[in-house]
PDB file of C-alpha atoms in Angstrom:
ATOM      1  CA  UNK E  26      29.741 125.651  57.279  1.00 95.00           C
ATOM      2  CA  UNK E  27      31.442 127.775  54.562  1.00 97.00           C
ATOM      3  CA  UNK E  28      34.355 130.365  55.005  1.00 98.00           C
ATOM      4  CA  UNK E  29      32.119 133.309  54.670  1.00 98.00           C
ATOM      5  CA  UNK E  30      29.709 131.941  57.204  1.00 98.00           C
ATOM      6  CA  UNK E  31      32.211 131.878  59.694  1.00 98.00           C
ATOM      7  CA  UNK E  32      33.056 134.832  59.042  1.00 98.00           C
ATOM      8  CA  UNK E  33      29.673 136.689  58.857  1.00 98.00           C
ATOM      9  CA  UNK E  34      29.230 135.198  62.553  1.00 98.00           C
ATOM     10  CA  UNK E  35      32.298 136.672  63.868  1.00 97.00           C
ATOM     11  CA  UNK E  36      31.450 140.185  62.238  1.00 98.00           C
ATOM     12  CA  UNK E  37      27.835 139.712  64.154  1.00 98.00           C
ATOM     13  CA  UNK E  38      29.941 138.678  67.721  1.00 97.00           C
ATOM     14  CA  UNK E  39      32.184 141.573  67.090  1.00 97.00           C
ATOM     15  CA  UNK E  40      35.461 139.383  67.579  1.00 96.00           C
ATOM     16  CA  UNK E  41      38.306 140.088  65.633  1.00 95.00           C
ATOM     17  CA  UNK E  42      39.772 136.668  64.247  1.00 96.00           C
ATOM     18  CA  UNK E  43      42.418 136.060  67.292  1.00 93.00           C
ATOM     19  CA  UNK E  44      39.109 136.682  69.575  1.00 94.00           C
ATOM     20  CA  UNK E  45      37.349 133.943  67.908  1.00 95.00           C
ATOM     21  CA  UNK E  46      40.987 131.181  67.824  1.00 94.00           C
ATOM     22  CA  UNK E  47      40.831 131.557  71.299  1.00 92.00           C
ATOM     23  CA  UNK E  48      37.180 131.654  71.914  1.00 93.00           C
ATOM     24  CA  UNK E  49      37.225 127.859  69.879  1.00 92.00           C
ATOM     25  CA  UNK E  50      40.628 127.193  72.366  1.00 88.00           C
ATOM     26  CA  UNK E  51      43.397 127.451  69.919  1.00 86.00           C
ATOM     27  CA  UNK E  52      46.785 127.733  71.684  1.00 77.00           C
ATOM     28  CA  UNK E  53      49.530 129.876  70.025  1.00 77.00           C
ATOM     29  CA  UNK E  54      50.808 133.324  69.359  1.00 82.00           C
ATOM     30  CA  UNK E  55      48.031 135.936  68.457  1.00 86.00           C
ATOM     31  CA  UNK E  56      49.510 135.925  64.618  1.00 90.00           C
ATOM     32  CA  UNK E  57      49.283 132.161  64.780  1.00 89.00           C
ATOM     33  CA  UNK E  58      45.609 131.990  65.444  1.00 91.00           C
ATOM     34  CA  UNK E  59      44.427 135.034  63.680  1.00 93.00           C
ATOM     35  CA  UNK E  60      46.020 133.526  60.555  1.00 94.00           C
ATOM     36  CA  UNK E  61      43.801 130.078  61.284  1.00 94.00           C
ATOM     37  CA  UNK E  62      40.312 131.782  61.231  1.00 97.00           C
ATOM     38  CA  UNK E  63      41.861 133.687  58.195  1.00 97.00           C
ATOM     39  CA  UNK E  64      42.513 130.808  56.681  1.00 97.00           C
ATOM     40  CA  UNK E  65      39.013 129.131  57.389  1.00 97.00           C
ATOM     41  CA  UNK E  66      36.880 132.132  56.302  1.00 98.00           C
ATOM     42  CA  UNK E  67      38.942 132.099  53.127  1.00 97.00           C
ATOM     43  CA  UNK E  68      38.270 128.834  52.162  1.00 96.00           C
ATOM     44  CA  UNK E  69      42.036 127.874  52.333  1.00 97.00           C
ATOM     45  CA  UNK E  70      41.680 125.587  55.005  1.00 95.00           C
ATOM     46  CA  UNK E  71      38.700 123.079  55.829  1.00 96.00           C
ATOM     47  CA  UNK E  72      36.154 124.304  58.652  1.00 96.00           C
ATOM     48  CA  UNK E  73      35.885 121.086  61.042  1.00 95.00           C
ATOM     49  CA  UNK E  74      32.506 120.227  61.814  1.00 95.00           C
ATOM     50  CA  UNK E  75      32.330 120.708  65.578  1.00 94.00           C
ATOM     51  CA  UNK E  76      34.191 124.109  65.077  1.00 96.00           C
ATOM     52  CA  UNK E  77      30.615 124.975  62.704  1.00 96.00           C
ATOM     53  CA  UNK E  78      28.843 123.411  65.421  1.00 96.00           C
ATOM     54  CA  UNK E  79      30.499 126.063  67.862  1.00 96.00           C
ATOM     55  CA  UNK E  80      30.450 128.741  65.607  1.00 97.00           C
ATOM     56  CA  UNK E  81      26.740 128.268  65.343  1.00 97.00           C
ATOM     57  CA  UNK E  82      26.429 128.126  68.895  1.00 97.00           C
ATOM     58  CA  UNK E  83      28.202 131.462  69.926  1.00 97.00           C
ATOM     59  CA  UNK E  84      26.401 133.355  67.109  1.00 97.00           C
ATOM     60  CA  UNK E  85      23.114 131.492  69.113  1.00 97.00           C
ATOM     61  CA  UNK E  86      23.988 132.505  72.823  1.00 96.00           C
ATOM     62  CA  UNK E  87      27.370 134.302  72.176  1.00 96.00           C
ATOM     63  CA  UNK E  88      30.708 133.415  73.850  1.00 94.00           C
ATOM     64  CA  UNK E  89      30.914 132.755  77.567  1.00 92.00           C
ATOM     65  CA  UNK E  90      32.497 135.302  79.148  1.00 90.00           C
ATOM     66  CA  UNK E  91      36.220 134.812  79.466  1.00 85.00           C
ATOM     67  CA  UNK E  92      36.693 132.924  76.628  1.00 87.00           C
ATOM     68  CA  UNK E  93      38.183 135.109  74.398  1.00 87.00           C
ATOM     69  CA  UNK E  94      40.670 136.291  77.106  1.00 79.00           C
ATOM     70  CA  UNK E  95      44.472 136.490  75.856  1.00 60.00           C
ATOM     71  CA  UNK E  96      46.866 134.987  76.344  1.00 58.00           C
ATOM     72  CA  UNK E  97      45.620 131.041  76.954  1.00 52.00           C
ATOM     73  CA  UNK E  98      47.923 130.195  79.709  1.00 57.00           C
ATOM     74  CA  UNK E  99      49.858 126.749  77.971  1.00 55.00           C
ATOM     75  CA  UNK E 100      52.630 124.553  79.403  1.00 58.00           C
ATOM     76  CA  UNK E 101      55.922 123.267  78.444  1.00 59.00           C
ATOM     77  CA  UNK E 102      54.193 120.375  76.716  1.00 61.00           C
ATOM     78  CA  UNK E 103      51.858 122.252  74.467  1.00 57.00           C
ATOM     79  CA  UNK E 104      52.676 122.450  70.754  1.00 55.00           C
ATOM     80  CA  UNK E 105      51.989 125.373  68.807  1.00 52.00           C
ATOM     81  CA  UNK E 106      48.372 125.409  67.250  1.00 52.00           C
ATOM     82  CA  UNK E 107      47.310 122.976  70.312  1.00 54.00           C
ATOM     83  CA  UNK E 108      43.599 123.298  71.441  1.00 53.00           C
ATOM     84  CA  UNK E 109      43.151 124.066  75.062  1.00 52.00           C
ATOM     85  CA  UNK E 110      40.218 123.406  76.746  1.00 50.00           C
ATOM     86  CA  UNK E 111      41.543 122.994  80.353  1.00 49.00           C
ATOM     87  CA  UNK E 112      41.296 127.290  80.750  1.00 48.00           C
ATOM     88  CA  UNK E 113      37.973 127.533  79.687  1.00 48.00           C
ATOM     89  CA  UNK E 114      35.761 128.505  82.442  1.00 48.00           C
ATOM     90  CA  UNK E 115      33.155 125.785  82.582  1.00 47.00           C
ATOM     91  CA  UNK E 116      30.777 124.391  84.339  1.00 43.00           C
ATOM     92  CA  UNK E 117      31.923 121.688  86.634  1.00 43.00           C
ATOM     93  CA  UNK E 118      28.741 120.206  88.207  1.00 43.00           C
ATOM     94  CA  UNK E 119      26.483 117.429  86.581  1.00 44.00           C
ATOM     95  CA  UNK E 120      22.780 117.720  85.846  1.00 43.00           C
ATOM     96  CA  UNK E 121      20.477 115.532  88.032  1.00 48.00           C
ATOM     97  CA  UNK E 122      19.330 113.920  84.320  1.00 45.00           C
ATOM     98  CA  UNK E 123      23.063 113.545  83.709  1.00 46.00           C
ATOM     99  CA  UNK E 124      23.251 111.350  87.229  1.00 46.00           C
ATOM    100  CA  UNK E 125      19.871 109.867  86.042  1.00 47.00           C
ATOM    101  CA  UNK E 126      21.412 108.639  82.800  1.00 46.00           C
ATOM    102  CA  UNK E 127      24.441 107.716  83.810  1.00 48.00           C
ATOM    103  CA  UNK E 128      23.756 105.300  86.631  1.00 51.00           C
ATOM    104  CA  UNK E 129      20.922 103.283  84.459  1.00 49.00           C
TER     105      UNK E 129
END
């Protein structure tokens, strides 16, 4: 995915660029992770592939509700620029295929 993709999908979700850091679960200040998607849409930074993969997803099905709420709650142990995954509000239960696969 290029810079301008990325950016062409968040103009289509609406998000402004510290919507879409914490929608992908980037931890920080607001001007921290605004200033990351700015610096992936620009080309000045490289766009990781499962962050195109996500990107591609959310301009699919759009974001889950709640995930571009601010602030992401961190602890004393999180470094700045830390993903956070543990405040996203997903599903907890397995699939019966999931069980299926899983116990053969």
């Amino acid at each position: 995915m290029t810079g301008p993709e990325l950016k062409q999908i968040r103009q289509r979700l609406g998000l402004s660029t510290t919507a879409l850091g914490r929608a992908f679960g980037y931890a920080g200040g607001d001007v921290f992770t605004s200033g990351t998607i700015r610096k992936y849409e620009s080309g000045q930074r490289p766009i990781p592939p499962w962050l195109g993969r996500l990107a591609i997803m959310f301009d699919r099905h759009g974001v889950p509700p709640g995930w571009t709420a601010s602030p992401i709650k961190t602890d004393d142990n999180t470094k700045h620029g830390d993903l956070i995954w543990s405040t996203c509000p997903l599903r907890t239960k397995t699939s019966k295929s999931a069980k299926r696969r899983s116990s053969s």
